[in-house]
Structure formats: C-alpha cells, structure tokens
PDB file of C-alpha atoms in Angstrom:
ATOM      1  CA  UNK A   2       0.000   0.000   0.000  1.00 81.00           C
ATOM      2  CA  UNK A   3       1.280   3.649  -0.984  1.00 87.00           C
ATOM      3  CA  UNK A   4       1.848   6.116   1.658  1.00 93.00           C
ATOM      4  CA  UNK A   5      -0.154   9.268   2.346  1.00 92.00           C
ATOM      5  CA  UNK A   6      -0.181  11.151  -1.331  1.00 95.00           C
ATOM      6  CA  UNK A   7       0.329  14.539  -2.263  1.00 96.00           C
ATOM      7  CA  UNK A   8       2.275  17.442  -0.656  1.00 96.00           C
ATOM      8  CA  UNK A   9       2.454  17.257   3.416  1.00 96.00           C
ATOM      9  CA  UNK A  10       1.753  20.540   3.497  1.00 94.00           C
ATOM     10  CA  UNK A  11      -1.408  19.578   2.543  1.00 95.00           C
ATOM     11  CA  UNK A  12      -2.167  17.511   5.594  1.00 95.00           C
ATOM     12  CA  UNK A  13       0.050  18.913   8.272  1.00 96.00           C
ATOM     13  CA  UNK A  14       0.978  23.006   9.189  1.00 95.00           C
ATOM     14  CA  UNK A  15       3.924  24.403   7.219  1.00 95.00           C
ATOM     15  CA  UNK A  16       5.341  25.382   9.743  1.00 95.00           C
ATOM     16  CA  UNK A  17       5.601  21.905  11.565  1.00 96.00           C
ATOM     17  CA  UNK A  18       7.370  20.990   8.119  1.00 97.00           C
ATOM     18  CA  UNK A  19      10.071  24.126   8.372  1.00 97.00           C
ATOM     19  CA  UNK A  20      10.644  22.755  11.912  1.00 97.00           C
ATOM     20  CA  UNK A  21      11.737  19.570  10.863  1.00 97.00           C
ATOM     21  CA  UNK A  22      13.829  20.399   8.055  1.00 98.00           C
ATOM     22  CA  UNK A  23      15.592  22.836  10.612  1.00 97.00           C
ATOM     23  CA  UNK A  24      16.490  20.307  13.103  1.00 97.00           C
ATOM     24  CA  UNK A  25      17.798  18.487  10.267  1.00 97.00           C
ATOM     25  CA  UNK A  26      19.600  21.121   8.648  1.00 98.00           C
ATOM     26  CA  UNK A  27      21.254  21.746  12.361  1.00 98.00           C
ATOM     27  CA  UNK A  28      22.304  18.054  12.334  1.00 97.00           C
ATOM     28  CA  UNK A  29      24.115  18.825   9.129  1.00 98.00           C
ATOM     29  CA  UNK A  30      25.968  21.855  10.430  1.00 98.00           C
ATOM     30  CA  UNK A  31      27.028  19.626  13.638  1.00 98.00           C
ATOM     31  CA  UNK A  32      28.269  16.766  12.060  1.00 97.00           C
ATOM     32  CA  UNK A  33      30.565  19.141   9.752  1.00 98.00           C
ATOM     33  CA  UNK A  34      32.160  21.057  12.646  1.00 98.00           C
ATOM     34  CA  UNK A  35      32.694  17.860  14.425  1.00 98.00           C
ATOM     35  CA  UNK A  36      34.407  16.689  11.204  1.00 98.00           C
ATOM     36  CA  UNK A  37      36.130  20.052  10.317  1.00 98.00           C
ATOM     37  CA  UNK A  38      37.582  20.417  14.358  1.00 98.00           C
ATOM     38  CA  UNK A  39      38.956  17.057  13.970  1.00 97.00           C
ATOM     39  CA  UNK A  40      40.894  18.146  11.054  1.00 97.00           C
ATOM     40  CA  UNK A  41      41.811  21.117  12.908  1.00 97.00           C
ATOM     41  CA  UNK A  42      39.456  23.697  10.962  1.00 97.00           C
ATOM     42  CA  UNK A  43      38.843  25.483  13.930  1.00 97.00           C
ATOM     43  CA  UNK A  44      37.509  28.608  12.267  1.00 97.00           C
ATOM     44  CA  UNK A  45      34.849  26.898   9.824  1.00 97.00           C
ATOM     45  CA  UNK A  46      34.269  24.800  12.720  1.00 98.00           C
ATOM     46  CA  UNK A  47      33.230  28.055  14.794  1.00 98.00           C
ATOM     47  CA  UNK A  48      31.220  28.717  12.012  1.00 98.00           C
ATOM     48  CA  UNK A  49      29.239  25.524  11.306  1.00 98.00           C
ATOM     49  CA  UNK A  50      28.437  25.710  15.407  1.00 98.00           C
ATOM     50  CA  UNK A  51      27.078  29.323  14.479  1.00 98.00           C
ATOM     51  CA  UNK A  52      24.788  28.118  12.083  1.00 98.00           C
ATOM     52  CA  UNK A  53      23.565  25.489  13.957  1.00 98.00           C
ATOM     53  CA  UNK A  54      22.857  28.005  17.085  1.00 98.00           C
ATOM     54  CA  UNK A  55      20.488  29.830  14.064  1.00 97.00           C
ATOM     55  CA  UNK A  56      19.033  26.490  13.254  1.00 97.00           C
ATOM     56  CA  UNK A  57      17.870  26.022  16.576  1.00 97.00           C
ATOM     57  CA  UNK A  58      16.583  29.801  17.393  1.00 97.00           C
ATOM     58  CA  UNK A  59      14.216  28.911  14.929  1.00 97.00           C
ATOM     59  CA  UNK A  60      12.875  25.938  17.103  1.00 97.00           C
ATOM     60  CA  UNK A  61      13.454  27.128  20.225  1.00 97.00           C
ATOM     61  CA  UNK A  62      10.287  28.232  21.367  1.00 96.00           C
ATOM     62  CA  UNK A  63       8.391  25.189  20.614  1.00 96.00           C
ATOM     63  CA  UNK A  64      10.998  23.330  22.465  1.00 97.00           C
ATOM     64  CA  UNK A  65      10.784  25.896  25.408  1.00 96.00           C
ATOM     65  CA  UNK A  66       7.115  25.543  25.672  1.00 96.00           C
ATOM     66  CA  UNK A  67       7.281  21.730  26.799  1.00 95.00           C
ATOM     67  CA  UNK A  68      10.821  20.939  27.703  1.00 96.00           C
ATOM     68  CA  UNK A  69      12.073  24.571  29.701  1.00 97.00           C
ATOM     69  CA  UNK A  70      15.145  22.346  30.934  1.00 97.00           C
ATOM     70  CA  UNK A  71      16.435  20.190  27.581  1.00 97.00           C
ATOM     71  CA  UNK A  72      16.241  24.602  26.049  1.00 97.00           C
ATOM     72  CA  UNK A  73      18.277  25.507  28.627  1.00 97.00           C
ATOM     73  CA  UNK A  74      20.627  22.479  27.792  1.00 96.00           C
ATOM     74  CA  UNK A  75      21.005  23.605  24.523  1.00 97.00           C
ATOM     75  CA  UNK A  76      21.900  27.170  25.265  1.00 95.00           C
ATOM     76  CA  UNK A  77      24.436  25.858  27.228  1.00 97.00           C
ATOM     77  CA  UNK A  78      25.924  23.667  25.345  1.00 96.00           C
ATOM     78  CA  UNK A  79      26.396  26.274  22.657  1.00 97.00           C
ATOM     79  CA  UNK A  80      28.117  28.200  25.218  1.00 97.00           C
ATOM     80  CA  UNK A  81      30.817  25.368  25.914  1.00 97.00           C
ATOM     81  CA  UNK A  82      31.169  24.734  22.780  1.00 98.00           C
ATOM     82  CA  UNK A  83      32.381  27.928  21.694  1.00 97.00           C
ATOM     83  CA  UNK A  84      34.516  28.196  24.798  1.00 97.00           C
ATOM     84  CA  UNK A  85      36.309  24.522  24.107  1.00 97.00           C
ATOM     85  CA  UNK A  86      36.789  25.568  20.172  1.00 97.00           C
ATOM     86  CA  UNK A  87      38.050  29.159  20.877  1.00 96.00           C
ATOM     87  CA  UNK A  88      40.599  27.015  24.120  1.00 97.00           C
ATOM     88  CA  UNK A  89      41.564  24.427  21.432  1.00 97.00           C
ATOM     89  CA  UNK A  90      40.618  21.478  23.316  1.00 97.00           C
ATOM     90  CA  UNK A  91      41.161  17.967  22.741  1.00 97.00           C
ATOM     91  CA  UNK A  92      38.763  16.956  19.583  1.00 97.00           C
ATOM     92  CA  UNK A  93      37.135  13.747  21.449  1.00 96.00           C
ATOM     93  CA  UNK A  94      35.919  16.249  24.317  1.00 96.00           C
ATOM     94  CA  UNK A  95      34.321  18.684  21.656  1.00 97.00           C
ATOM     95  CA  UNK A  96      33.252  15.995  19.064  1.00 97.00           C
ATOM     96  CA  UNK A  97      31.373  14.266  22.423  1.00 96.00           C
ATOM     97  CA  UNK A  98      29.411  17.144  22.873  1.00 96.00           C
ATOM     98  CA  UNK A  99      28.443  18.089  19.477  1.00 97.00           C
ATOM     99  CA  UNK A 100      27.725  14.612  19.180  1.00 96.00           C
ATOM    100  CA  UNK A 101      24.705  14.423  21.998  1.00 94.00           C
ATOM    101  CA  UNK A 102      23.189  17.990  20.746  1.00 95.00           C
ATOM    102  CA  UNK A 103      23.181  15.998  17.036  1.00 94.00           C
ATOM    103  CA  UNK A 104      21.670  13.099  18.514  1.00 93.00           C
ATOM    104  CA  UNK A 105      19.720  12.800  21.653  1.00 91.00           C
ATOM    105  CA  UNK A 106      19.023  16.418  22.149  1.00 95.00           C
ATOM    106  CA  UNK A 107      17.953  16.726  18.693  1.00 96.00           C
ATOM    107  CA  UNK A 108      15.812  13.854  18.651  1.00 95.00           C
ATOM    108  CA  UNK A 109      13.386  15.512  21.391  1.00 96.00           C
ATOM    109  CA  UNK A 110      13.674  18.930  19.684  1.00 97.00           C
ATOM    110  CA  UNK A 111      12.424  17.900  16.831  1.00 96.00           C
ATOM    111  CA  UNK A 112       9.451  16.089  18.586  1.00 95.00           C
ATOM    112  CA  UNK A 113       9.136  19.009  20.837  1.00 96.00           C
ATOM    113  CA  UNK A 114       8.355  21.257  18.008  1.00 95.00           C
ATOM    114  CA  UNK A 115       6.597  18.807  15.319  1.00 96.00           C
ATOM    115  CA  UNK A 116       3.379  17.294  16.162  1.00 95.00           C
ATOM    116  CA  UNK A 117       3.419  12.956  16.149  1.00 95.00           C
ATOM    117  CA  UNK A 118       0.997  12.983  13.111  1.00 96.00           C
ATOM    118  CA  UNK A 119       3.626  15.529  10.963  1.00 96.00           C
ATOM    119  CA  UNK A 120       6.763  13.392  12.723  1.00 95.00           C
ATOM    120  CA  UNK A 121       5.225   9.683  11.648  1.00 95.00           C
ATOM    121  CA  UNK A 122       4.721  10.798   8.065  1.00 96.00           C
ATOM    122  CA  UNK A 123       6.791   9.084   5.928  1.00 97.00           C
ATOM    123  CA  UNK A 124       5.967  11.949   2.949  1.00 97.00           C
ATOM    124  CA  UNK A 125       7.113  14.464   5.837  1.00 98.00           C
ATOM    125  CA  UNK A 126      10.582  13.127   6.023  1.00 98.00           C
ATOM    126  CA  UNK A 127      10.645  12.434   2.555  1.00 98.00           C
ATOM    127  CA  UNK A 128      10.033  16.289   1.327  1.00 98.00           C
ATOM    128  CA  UNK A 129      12.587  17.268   4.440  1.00 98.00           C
ATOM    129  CA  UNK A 130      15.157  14.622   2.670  1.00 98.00           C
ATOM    130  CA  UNK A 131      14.831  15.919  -0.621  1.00 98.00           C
ATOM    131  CA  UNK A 132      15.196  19.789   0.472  1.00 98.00           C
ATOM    132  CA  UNK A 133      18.212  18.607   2.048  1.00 98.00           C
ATOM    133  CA  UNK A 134      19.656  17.064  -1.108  1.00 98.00           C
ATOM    134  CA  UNK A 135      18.252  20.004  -2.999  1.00 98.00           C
ATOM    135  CA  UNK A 136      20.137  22.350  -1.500  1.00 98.00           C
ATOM    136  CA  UNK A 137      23.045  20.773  -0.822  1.00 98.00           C
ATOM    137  CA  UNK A 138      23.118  20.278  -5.362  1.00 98.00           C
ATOM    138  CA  UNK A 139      23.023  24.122  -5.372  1.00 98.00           C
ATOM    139  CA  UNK A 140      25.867  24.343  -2.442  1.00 98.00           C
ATOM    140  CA  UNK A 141      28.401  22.062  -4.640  1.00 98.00           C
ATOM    141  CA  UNK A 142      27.578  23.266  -7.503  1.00 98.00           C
ATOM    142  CA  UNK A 143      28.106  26.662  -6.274  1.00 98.00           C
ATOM    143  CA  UNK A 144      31.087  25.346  -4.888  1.00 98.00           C
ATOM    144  CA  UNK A 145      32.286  24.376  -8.667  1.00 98.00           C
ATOM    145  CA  UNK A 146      31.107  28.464  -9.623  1.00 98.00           C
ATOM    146  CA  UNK A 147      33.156  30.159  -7.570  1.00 98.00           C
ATOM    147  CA  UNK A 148      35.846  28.070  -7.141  1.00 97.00           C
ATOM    148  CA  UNK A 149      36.305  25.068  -4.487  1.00 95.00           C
ATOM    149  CA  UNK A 150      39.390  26.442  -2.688  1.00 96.00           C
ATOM    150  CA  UNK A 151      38.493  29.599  -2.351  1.00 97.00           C
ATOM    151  CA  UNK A 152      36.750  30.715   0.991  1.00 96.00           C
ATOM    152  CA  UNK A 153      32.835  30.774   0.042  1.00 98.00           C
ATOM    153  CA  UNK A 154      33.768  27.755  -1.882  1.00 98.00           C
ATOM    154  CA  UNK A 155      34.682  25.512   0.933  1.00 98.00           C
ATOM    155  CA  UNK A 156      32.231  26.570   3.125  1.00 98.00           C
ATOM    156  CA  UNK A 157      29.723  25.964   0.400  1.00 98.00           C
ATOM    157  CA  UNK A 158      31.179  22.672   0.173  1.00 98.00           C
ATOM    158  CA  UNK A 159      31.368  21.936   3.321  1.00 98.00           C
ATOM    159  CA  UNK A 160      27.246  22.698   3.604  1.00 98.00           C
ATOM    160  CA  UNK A 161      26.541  20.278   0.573  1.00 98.00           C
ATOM    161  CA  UNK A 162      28.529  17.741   2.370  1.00 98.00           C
ATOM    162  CA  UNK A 163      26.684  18.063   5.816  1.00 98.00           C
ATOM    163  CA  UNK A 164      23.217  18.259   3.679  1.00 98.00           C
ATOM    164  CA  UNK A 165      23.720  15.095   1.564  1.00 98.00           C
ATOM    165  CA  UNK A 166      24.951  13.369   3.916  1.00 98.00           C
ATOM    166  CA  UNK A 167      22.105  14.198   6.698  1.00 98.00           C
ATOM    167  CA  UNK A 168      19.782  13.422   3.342  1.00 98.00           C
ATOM    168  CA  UNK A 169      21.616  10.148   2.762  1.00 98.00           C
ATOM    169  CA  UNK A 170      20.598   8.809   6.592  1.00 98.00           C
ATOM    170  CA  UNK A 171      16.919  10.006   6.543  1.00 98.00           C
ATOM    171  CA  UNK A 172      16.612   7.590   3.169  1.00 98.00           C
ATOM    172  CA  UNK A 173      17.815   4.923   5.078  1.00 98.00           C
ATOM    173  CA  UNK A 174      15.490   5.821   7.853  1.00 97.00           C
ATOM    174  CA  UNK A 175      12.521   5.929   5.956  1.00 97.00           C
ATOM    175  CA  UNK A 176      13.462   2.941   3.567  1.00 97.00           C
ATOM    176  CA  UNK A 177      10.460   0.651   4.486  1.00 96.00           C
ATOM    177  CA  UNK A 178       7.956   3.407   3.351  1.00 97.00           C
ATOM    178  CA  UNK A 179       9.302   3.462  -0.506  1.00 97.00           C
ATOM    179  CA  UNK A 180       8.683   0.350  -1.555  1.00 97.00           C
ATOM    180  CA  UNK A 181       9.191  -0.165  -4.885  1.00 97.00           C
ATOM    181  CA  UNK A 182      10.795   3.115  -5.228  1.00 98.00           C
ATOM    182  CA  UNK A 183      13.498   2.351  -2.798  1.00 98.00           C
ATOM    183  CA  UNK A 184      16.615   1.556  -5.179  1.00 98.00           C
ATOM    184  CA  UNK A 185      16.076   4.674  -6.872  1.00 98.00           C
ATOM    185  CA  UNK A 186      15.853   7.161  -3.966  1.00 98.00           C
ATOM    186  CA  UNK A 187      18.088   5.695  -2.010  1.00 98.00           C
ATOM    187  CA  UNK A 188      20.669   4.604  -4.455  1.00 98.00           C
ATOM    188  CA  UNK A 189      20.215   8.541  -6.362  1.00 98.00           C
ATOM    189  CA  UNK A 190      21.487  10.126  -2.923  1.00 98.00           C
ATOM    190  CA  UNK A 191      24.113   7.715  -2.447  1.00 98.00           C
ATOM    191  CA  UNK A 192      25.706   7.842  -5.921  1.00 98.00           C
ATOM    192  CA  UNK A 193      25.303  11.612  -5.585  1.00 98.00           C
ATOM    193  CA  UNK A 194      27.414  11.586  -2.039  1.00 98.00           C
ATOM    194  CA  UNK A 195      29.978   8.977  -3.585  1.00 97.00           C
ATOM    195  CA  UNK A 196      30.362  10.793  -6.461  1.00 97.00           C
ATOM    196  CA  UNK A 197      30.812  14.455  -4.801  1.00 98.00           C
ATOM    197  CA  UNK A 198      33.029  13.868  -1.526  1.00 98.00           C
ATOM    198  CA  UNK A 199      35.484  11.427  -1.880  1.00 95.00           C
ATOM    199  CA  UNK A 200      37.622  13.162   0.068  1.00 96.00           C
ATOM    200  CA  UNK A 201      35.020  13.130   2.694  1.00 97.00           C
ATOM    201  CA  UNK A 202      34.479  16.764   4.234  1.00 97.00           C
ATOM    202  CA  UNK A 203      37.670  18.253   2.836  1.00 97.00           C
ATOM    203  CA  UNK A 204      37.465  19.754  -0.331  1.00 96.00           C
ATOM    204  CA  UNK A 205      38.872  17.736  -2.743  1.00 95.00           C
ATOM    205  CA  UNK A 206      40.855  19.027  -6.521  1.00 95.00           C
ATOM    206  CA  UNK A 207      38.001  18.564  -8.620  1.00 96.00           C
ATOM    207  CA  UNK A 208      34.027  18.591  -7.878  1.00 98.00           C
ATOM    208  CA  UNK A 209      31.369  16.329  -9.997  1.00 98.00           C
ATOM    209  CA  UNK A 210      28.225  18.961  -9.813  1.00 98.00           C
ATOM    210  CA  UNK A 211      26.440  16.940 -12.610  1.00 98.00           C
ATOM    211  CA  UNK A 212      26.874  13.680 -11.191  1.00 98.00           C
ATOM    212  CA  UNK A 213      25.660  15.497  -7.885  1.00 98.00           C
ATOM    213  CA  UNK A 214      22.905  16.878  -9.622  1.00 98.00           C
ATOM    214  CA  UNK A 215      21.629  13.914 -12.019  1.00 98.00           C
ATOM    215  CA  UNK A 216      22.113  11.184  -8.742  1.00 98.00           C
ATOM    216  CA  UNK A 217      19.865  13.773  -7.036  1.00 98.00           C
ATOM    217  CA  UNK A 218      17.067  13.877  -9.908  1.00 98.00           C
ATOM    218  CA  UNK A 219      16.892  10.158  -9.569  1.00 98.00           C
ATOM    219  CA  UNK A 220      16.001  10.470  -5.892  1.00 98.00           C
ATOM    220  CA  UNK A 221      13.438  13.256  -6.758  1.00 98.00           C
ATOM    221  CA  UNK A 222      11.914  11.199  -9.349  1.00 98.00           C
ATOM    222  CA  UNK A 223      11.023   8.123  -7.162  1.00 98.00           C
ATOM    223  CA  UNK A 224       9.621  10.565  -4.733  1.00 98.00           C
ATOM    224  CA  UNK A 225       6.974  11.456  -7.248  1.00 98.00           C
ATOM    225  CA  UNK A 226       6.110   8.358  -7.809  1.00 97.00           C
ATOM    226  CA  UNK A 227       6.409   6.736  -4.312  1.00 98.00           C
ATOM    227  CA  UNK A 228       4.785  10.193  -2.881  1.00 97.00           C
ATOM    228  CA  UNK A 229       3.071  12.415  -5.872  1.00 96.00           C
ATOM    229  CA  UNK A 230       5.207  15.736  -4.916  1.00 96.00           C
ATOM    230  CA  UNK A 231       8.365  17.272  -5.666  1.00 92.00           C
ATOM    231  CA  UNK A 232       9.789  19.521  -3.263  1.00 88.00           C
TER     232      UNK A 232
END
C-alpha cells in the first residue's frame, strides 16, 4: 500500500514541516564542525556551530514551551562549545558534545516542536530529505562556480557535504515506506554523495556537480512516484 499522497503541506501546518527540516539542517551543520575540528578547521568549525545556534533559534520556542530544561541544555551547550573551540581542546571532548546535541538532544527537539501525526509521516521526512539534497546540489555546484578552494567555496562545500549526507541517513530511515521506489531514492542520494566527496568533508581538486545533480534527480523522481510531490 502507498503512503499518504500529495504534498504534506497539505495535511500537516507548514510550519511543523520548516521545523523539521531545521532540526535536520542543524544536524548537518554539527556533524561538519565535528568533522572540520577534527581536522583542525577550527575557524569553519566556529562557524558551522554558528549556524547550527540559528538552526535552533528557529525551534526554540516550541521546544521551550514543553521541555524549559532540555532549552536551557542547549543554550548551554552552545556556550561550551564555543569556549572549548576558541581554548583548542582535545577533539574527542568537543566531538562528544556536538555529538549528543546531534543526537539525543535533537531527537526531542524535533518532537518538541513537530506534532506525532507531521513526525510519523513518511511523505514528511521524505520532502525534508529531498530539500536537504536540494540544496546541498546548489551548495556544490556553487562550490564548482566560484571556485572550491576559495573561501565561500569551501564553506559551500562543506554545507553540501553536511546536507547530503544528513539526506543520505533520513533515506535509510525511511526505507520501508518506498517500496518499490526504494533503489532509486536511495541509491540517487548515495551515488550523488559517492560521487561528490570522496575526500570526505575536505574539499577535494576537482568537484562532480552533474553527477551530484543527475544522482539527485533520480532520488526526486522516485519521490513522485512513491509520494506524488516534488519539493
């Protein structure tokens, strides 16, 4: 049996939607700085920590509303993250704690500030997964534009890398839901990340932006048919 057709926004609040895809979009900015301050990028480290600080402003009323404490956790942990980067601290103490705001943390933002109906969708996650894997096309091949070793064009990198990737897990996450579909969504992301970061998060001498892009199409494609929207 298909899953719920059509766009989500149809059935759940918009806004419940953005709220998801910005949890997610702060797990990709997390899992790059813990990546980048292990290869001593301590600056685009700082950075990837700030954008996941405006990630979670975003959500952090919801999240205030019915867990005051886990907020207040959060706000915190920014804190000593910013004061272990700036102190150079060993990466296994910083990567630890970047690692429990990715997971745990994360996982009861997000169901702090998306009802269970929006949360249990599978069409939710999949329209969240393919914005991800949208945008992170547009980062690397932005990346390509302007140049990959220049300064906007690592960081630009370094976003598509933290998207796909992000993208990549949610597929595998919602794999049971795609049924027939499931090769080419989950296959299209995979080829795209395997084609565009071989060198992992470091930016490597030459970027693929149309096998990026066209691995990407494939994944959008089997969401229309598996779901009957294209985000």
């Amino acid at each position: 049996m298909k899953p719920p057709q059509g766009p989500p926004s149809a059935r759940h609040p918009a806004s419940e939607i953005a709220a998801e895809l910005a949890g997610e979009q702060m797990r990709a900015h997390l899992l790059v700085a813990a990546r980048l301050y292990n290869n001593g990028r301590f600056q685009f480290a700082t950075d990837h920590m700030a954008a996941a600080e405006a990630n979670y402003r975003t959500i952090a009323q919801a999240v205030r509303t019915r867990d005051s404490v886990l907020d207040r956790e959060f706000n915190a942990a920014f804190g000593v993250i910013a004061g272990q980067i700036a102190q150079r601290a060993q990466p296994l103490t910083v990567t630890n704690r970047m690692g429990i705001l990715q997971g745990q943390f994360l996982d009861a933002a997000i169901q702090d500030s998306v009802s269970k109906p929006a949360f249990n969708d599978p069409g939710v996650a999949a329209l969240v997964m393919m914005r991800l894997a949208n945008q992170a096309a547009r980062e690397y091949a932005l990346s390509a534009r302007v140049g990959n070793f220049t300064p906007r064009g690592k960081r630009a990198y370094q976003d598509a890398f933290g998207l796909l990737t992000r993208a990549s897990s949610i597929s595998h996450r919602i794999s049971p839901s795609l049924g027939p579909q499931r090769n080419a969504i989950v296959n299209g992301i995979t080829d795209a990340h395997g084609a565009g970061f071989l060198t992992g998060v470091l930016v490597p001498r030459h970027l693929h932006p149309a096998q990026v892009a066209a691995g990407v199409r494939r994944a959008e494609q089997g969401v229309l048919k598996r779901f009957g929207f294209t985000a």
